[in-house]
Amino acid sequence: MKKPPPQQLAPLLLTWFDKHARVLPFRGTRDAYAVWVSEIMLQQTQVATVVPYYNRFMARFPTVEKLASARLDSVLKLWQGLGYYTRARNLHKAARLVVERHGGVFPSAFDDIVALPGIGRYTAGAIASIAFNQAVPALDGNVMRVLCRLYCLHDNPKTSAAQKRLWQLAATLVPADRPGDYNQSMMELGATVCTPKSPDCGHCPVQPLCLAYARGVQETLPKIPKAAATPHYTVAVGLVFMGEKLLIDKRKPEGLLGGMWELPGGKKQKNETLKQTVAREIAEETGITVAVGKRLCAVRHAYSHFRITIHAFCCDYAGGTAKPLGCAAVKWVAPTELKKYAFPAATKKVFSYLSQGKRKKAKGKSTG
Ligand code: SF4
């Protein structure tokens, strides 16, 4: 069997796409801003999770100007729960650049698109092809899998040499007619038919051309070596009350979860008890001293490259004035006001224990 000829792929995929594409709120639009927002949200996130976030985001920030003029805090609050918050910060930064550099009109030239923060080759390709009808490839994880199977490629697709070859191959396949729909059809095929496990070859529009299927090796491709075990960190935080007010702090703008609010605390060091971690971290971050009391809860959370267990302790304020020493801002807030601030999912898990019943239950628990 010969390699799938490029000119035969697109017609099969487009016919299938026209009939079977999922109906999604960001499908069918040629608005570059809408395409951009959806593509950023869809990075490492399931479609079903993205849809309600996308609808809320577009209702609140319907244009790039609206997003550019918003406060970062409002953008992060709307993003809360979607994870990978660098995406939201870059979206906001890029919106301001579109206004400054391009007068509020989303650029159409590939080089201008890819120069914006948070936009890589894949996202630029998706925007250029979907919104501006340019015949450029968009190679995400789904498309990469489809290509490895269609062309029966046995190299590890994560290596830079294989990536280069895949991008070159992808570029030869994009048709001049309907390049945006073609790119979406490849992504859709990977997401719904040519799935990582048990690809549904019986319902695949390009099965007659697929080399991996012809050789019966589709389930063994792509060849991706097993990832190393994810590291785990132990973190201890304090719920510091002064009267009825709780102390929260804001992370510095750069880095993981930058600009989000959280409870003061941090990673446990060697030869330190969890209570000592809480007292040290709170002093370093905010300058106050606390009396560390009972442990309220321990919650687990997984990020993309590591996992954490957060031990949360009830603390009483003991002295000093809270200042942003190791953070961007500090605030004393009533528990009822917490909903106004953007918190990471792990911190929200701790807050779920703040309800009266769980707090009572926490009394008398081990103090770690
Ligand atoms: Fe994927 Fe099977 Fe279609 Fe080949 S025939 S592209 S392995 S779903």
Coordinates of C-alpha atoms and ligand atoms in Angstrom, one line a residue:
M1 CA 0.0 0.0 0.0
K2 CA 1.3 3.5 -1.0
K3 CA 1.6 6.5 1.3
P4 CA -1.7 8.4 1.4
P5 CA -1.6 10.9 -1.4
P6 CA -2.2 14.5 0.0
Q7 CA -4.8 15.4 -2.7
Q8 CA -7.0 12.4 -1.6
L9 CA -7.1 13.2 2.1
A10 CA -8.7 16.6 2.2
P11 CA -11.9 15.7 0.2
L12 CA -12.5 12.6 2.4
L13 CA -12.0 14.6 5.6
L14 CA -14.0 17.6 4.6
T15 CA -17.0 15.5 3.5
W16 CA -16.9 13.7 6.8
F17 CA -16.4 16.9 8.8
D18 CA -19.4 18.6 7.1
K19 CA -21.6 15.7 8.2
H20 CA -20.2 14.7 11.6
A21 CA -18.5 17.7 13.2
R22 CA -19.7 18.3 16.8
V23 CA -21.8 21.5 17.2
L24 CA -19.7 23.8 19.4
P25 CA -20.2 27.5 20.2
F26 CA -16.9 28.4 18.6
R27 CA -17.5 26.3 15.4
G28 CA -18.3 28.2 12.2
T29 CA -17.0 31.6 13.4
R30 CA -14.4 33.4 11.3
D31 CA -13.9 36.0 14.1
A32 CA -10.2 35.8 14.8
Y33 CA -10.7 36.9 18.4
A34 CA -13.3 34.2 19.1
V35 CA -11.1 31.6 17.4
W36 CA -8.1 32.7 19.5
V37 CA -10.0 32.6 22.8
S38 CA -11.3 29.1 22.0
E39 CA -8.0 27.8 20.9
I40 CA -6.2 29.0 24.1
M41 CA -9.0 27.6 26.3
L42 CA -8.8 24.2 24.5
Q43 CA -5.1 23.8 25.2
Q44 CA -4.8 20.8 27.5
T45 CA -8.5 21.0 28.4
Q46 CA -11.5 18.9 27.4
V47 CA -14.1 20.5 25.1
A48 CA -16.9 19.8 27.5
T49 CA -15.0 21.8 30.2
V50 CA -14.2 24.6 27.9
V51 CA -17.7 25.3 26.5
P52 CA -19.3 27.0 29.6
Y53 CA -16.1 29.0 30.2
Y54 CA -16.0 30.1 26.6
N55 CA -19.6 31.2 26.7
R56 CA -19.1 33.2 29.9
F57 CA -15.8 34.7 28.7
M58 CA -17.3 35.9 25.3
A59 CA -20.4 37.3 27.0
R60 CA -18.2 39.3 29.4
F61 CA -15.4 40.2 26.9
P62 CA -17.0 40.1 23.4
T63 CA -14.2 42.0 21.7
V64 CA -10.4 42.3 22.0
E65 CA -10.8 45.9 23.2
K66 CA -13.1 44.8 26.0
L67 CA -10.6 42.2 27.1
A68 CA -7.7 44.7 26.8
S69 CA -9.5 47.2 29.0
A70 CA -10.4 44.7 31.7
R71 CA -8.4 44.3 35.0
L72 CA -6.3 41.1 35.1
D73 CA -8.0 40.2 38.4
S74 CA -11.4 40.1 36.5
V75 CA -9.9 37.9 33.8
L76 CA -8.4 35.5 36.3
K77 CA -11.7 35.3 38.3
L78 CA -13.5 34.3 35.1
W79 CA -10.8 31.7 34.3
Q80 CA -10.9 30.3 37.9
G81 CA -11.2 26.5 37.7
L82 CA -10.0 26.2 34.1
G83 CA -6.4 25.9 35.3
Y84 CA -3.1 26.7 33.5
Y85 CA -3.5 30.4 34.5
T86 CA -0.6 31.5 32.4
R87 CA -3.0 31.2 29.5
A88 CA -5.3 33.8 30.9
R89 CA -2.4 36.2 31.8
N90 CA -1.0 35.9 28.2
L91 CA -4.5 36.3 26.7
H92 CA -4.9 39.6 28.6
K93 CA -1.3 40.8 27.8
A94 CA -1.8 39.9 24.1
A95 CA -5.2 41.7 23.9
R96 CA -3.4 44.9 25.1
L97 CA -0.8 44.4 22.4
V98 CA -3.4 43.9 19.7
V99 CA -4.9 47.3 20.7
E100 CA -1.5 49.0 21.0
R101 CA 0.2 47.5 17.9
H102 CA -2.7 46.8 15.6
G103 CA -5.3 49.4 16.6
G104 CA -7.6 46.7 18.1
V105 CA -7.8 44.7 14.9
F106 CA -6.6 41.1 15.3
P107 CA -3.6 40.8 12.9
S108 CA -3.9 38.4 9.9
A109 CA -0.2 37.9 9.1
F110 CA 1.1 34.6 10.5
D111 CA 4.3 36.3 11.8
D112 CA 2.3 39.0 13.6
I113 CA 0.0 36.4 15.2
V114 CA 2.8 34.1 16.4
A115 CA 4.6 37.2 17.9
L116 CA 1.8 37.6 20.5
P117 CA 2.3 36.2 24.0
G118 CA 1.0 32.7 24.5
I119 CA 0.6 32.0 20.8
G120 CA 2.8 29.2 19.4
R121 CA 3.0 27.7 16.0
Y122 CA -0.1 25.5 16.4
T123 CA -2.4 28.3 17.7
A124 CA -1.1 30.7 15.1
G125 CA -1.8 28.1 12.4
A126 CA -5.3 27.5 13.7
I127 CA -6.1 31.2 13.8
A128 CA -4.6 32.0 10.4
S129 CA -6.3 29.1 8.7
I130 CA -9.7 29.3 10.4
A131 CA -10.2 33.0 10.6
F132 CA -8.1 34.2 7.6
N133 CA -8.4 31.2 5.2
Q134 CA -4.6 30.8 5.0
A135 CA -3.2 27.4 3.9
V136 CA -1.0 26.8 6.9
P137 CA -0.9 23.7 9.1
A138 CA -2.0 23.4 12.7
L139 CA -0.4 20.4 14.4
D140 CA -1.7 19.6 17.9
G141 CA -1.5 16.3 19.8
N142 CA -4.6 14.9 18.0
V143 CA -3.4 15.8 14.5
M144 CA 0.1 14.4 15.4
R145 CA -1.5 11.1 16.4
V146 CA -3.6 10.9 13.2
L147 CA -0.5 11.6 11.0
C148 CA 1.6 9.0 12.8
R149 CA -1.0 6.4 12.1
L150 CA -2.0 7.5 8.6
Y151 CA 1.7 7.4 7.5
C152 CA 2.7 4.6 9.9
L153 CA 5.5 6.7 11.5
H154 CA 7.4 4.8 14.2
D155 CA 9.6 7.6 15.5
N156 CA 8.9 9.2 18.9
P157 CA 6.9 12.2 17.8
K158 CA 8.0 14.3 20.8
T159 CA 11.6 14.5 19.5
S160 CA 12.6 17.6 17.6
A161 CA 13.6 15.7 14.5
A162 CA 10.2 14.0 14.4
Q163 CA 8.4 17.2 15.1
K164 CA 10.2 18.9 12.2
R165 CA 9.2 16.0 9.9
L166 CA 5.6 16.1 11.1
W167 CA 5.2 19.9 10.5
Q168 CA 6.7 19.5 7.0
L169 CA 4.3 16.6 6.3
A170 CA 1.3 18.6 7.7
A171 CA 2.2 21.6 5.5
T172 CA 2.1 19.4 2.4
L173 CA -1.5 18.2 3.3
V174 CA -3.3 21.5 3.9
P175 CA -5.5 22.3 0.8
A176 CA -5.8 25.8 -0.6
D177 CA -9.6 25.4 -0.5
R178 CA -11.1 25.5 3.0
P179 CA -7.8 25.2 4.9
G180 CA -9.4 26.1 8.2
D181 CA -12.1 23.5 7.9
Y182 CA -9.5 20.9 6.9
N183 CA -7.4 21.7 10.0
Q184 CA -10.5 21.4 12.2
S185 CA -11.4 18.1 10.5
M186 CA -8.0 16.6 11.4
M187 CA -8.4 17.8 15.0
E188 CA -11.9 16.5 15.1
L189 CA -10.9 13.1 13.7
G190 CA -8.2 12.8 16.4
A191 CA -10.6 13.9 19.1
T192 CA -13.5 11.7 18.2
V193 CA -12.4 8.7 16.0
C194 CA -8.7 8.3 15.9
T195 CA -8.5 8.4 19.7
P196 CA -5.4 7.4 21.7
K197 CA -6.8 4.0 22.8
S198 CA -9.0 1.9 20.6
P199 CA -9.3 4.1 17.4
D200 CA -12.7 3.6 15.8
C201 CA -11.2 2.6 12.4
G202 CA -14.6 1.2 11.2
H203 CA -16.1 4.7 11.2
C204 CA -13.0 6.5 9.9
P205 CA -13.3 8.4 6.7
V206 CA -9.6 8.0 5.8
Q207 CA -9.4 4.3 6.7
P208 CA -8.9 3.3 3.0
L209 CA -5.7 5.4 3.0
C210 CA -4.4 4.5 6.4
L211 CA -1.1 2.6 6.5
A212 CA -1.2 1.8 10.2
Y213 CA -4.7 0.3 9.7
A214 CA -3.6 -1.7 6.7
R215 CA -0.7 -3.1 8.7
G216 CA -2.8 -3.7 11.8
V217 CA -0.5 -1.5 14.0
Q218 CA -2.8 1.5 14.7
E219 CA -3.0 0.8 18.4
T220 CA 0.8 0.8 18.8
L221 CA 1.2 4.2 17.3
P222 CA 2.4 6.9 18.0
K223 CA 5.4 5.5 19.9
I224 CA 5.6 7.8 22.9
P225 CA 7.9 6.6 25.7
K226 CA 6.3 6.4 29.2
A227 CA 6.7 9.7 31.1
A228 CA 8.8 9.7 34.3
A229 CA 6.9 9.6 37.6
T230 CA 5.5 13.0 38.5
P231 CA 7.1 14.5 41.6
H232 CA 5.1 15.1 44.7
Y233 CA 5.4 18.0 47.2
T234 CA 4.1 18.5 50.7
V235 CA 2.7 22.0 51.3
A236 CA 1.4 23.5 54.5
V237 CA -0.8 26.6 54.6
G238 CA -2.5 28.6 57.4
L239 CA -6.0 29.8 57.8
V240 CA -5.1 32.8 59.9
F241 CA -8.0 34.5 61.6
M242 CA -8.0 37.9 63.2
G243 CA -11.5 38.2 64.7
E244 CA -13.8 37.2 61.8
K245 CA -11.3 38.1 59.0
L246 CA -9.2 35.6 57.2
L247 CA -5.7 36.4 55.8
I248 CA -5.2 35.8 52.0
D249 CA -2.3 36.8 49.8
K250 CA -1.8 37.2 46.1
R251 CA 0.9 35.4 44.2
K252 CA 3.5 37.4 42.3
P253 CA 2.5 38.0 38.7
E254 CA 5.0 35.7 37.1
G255 CA 5.2 31.9 37.3
L256 CA 2.8 29.2 38.1
L257 CA -0.6 30.6 39.3
G258 CA 0.8 34.1 39.1
G259 CA -1.7 36.8 40.1
M260 CA -4.0 34.3 41.8
W261 CA -5.0 34.6 45.5
E262 CA -4.2 31.9 48.0
L263 CA -3.7 31.0 51.7
P264 CA -0.2 31.9 53.0
G265 CA 2.1 28.9 53.2
G266 CA 4.5 26.9 51.2
K267 CA 6.6 23.8 50.7
K268 CA 7.7 21.8 53.7
Q269 CA 11.5 21.8 54.1
K270 CA 13.5 18.8 55.3
N271 CA 13.8 18.5 59.1
E272 CA 10.7 20.7 59.6
T273 CA 7.3 19.8 61.0
L274 CA 4.2 20.9 59.1
K275 CA 3.4 23.4 61.8
Q276 CA 6.9 24.9 61.6
T277 CA 6.5 25.2 57.8
V278 CA 3.2 27.2 58.3
A279 CA 4.8 29.6 60.8
R280 CA 7.9 30.1 58.8
E281 CA 6.1 30.6 55.5
I282 CA 3.6 33.0 56.9
A283 CA 6.3 35.1 58.5
E284 CA 8.4 35.1 55.2
E285 CA 5.4 36.0 53.0
T286 CA 3.5 38.5 55.2
G287 CA 5.7 39.4 58.2
I288 CA 3.2 38.4 60.9
T289 CA 3.6 35.8 63.6
V290 CA 0.9 33.2 64.3
A291 CA 0.0 30.5 66.7
V292 CA -0.5 27.3 64.7
G293 CA -3.4 25.2 65.9
K294 CA -5.2 22.1 64.7
R295 CA -5.0 20.8 61.2
L296 CA -8.3 21.4 59.4
C297 CA -7.7 19.2 56.4
A298 CA -5.3 17.7 53.9
V299 CA -6.2 17.9 50.2
R300 CA -4.5 16.5 47.2
H301 CA -4.2 18.2 43.8
A302 CA -2.4 17.3 40.5
Y303 CA -0.8 19.9 38.2
S304 CA 0.5 19.0 34.8
H305 CA 4.1 18.3 36.0
F306 CA 3.7 17.6 39.7
R307 CA 1.3 16.7 42.5
I308 CA 0.9 18.3 45.9
T309 CA -0.7 17.5 49.2
I310 CA -1.8 20.7 51.1
H311 CA -2.1 20.5 54.8
A312 CA -4.2 23.4 56.1
F313 CA -3.9 24.5 59.7
C314 CA -6.1 26.8 61.7
C315 CA -4.0 29.6 63.1
D316 CA -4.5 32.6 65.4
Y317 CA -2.9 35.9 64.6
A318 CA -0.2 36.6 67.2
G319 CA 1.5 39.8 66.1
G320 CA 2.9 42.1 63.4
T321 CA 1.3 43.9 60.5
A322 CA 0.6 41.9 57.4
K323 CA 2.7 43.2 54.5
P324 CA 3.3 41.7 51.0
L325 CA 6.9 40.6 51.6
G326 CA 7.0 37.4 49.6
C327 CA 3.8 38.0 47.6
A328 CA 2.2 40.7 45.5
A329 CA -0.6 41.7 48.0
V330 CA -2.2 40.7 51.3
K331 CA -5.8 41.2 52.5
W332 CA -7.9 40.4 55.5
V333 CA -11.3 39.3 54.3
A334 CA -14.5 38.0 55.7
P335 CA -15.1 34.3 54.5
T336 CA -18.3 35.6 52.7
E337 CA -16.1 37.8 50.5
L338 CA -13.9 35.0 49.3
K339 CA -16.0 34.5 46.2
K340 CA -14.8 37.9 44.9
Y341 CA -11.3 36.7 44.5
A342 CA -9.7 34.2 42.0
F343 CA -8.3 31.2 43.8
P344 CA -6.6 28.0 42.4
A345 CA -8.6 24.8 42.6
A346 CA -6.4 23.4 45.4
T347 CA -7.2 26.4 47.6
K348 CA -10.9 26.1 46.9
K349 CA -10.7 22.5 48.0
V350 CA -9.4 23.8 51.4
F351 CA -12.2 26.4 51.6
S352 CA -14.8 23.6 51.1
Y353 CA -13.7 22.4 54.6
L354 CA -14.4 25.8 56.1
S355 CA -18.1 25.1 56.2
Q356 CA -19.4 24.8 59.8
G357 CA -19.9 21.1 59.8
K358 CA -16.5 20.2 58.5
R359 CA -14.8 22.7 60.8
K360 CA -16.4 21.1 63.9
K361 CA -15.4 17.6 62.6
A362 CA -11.8 18.8 62.2
K363 CA -11.6 19.6 65.9
G364 CA -9.6 16.8 67.6
K365 CA -8.0 15.6 64.4
S366 CA -4.3 14.8 64.3
T367 CA -2.2 18.0 64.2
G368 CA 0.4 16.7 61.8
Ligands
SF4_1 FE1 -6.8 6.4 12.9 FE2 -7.9 4.0 12.3 FE3 -8.5 6.2 10.8 FE4 -6.1 5.1 10.7 S1 -8.0 4.1 10.1 S2 -6.6 7.3 10.8 S3 -5.8 4.5 12.8 S4 -9.0 5.9 13.0

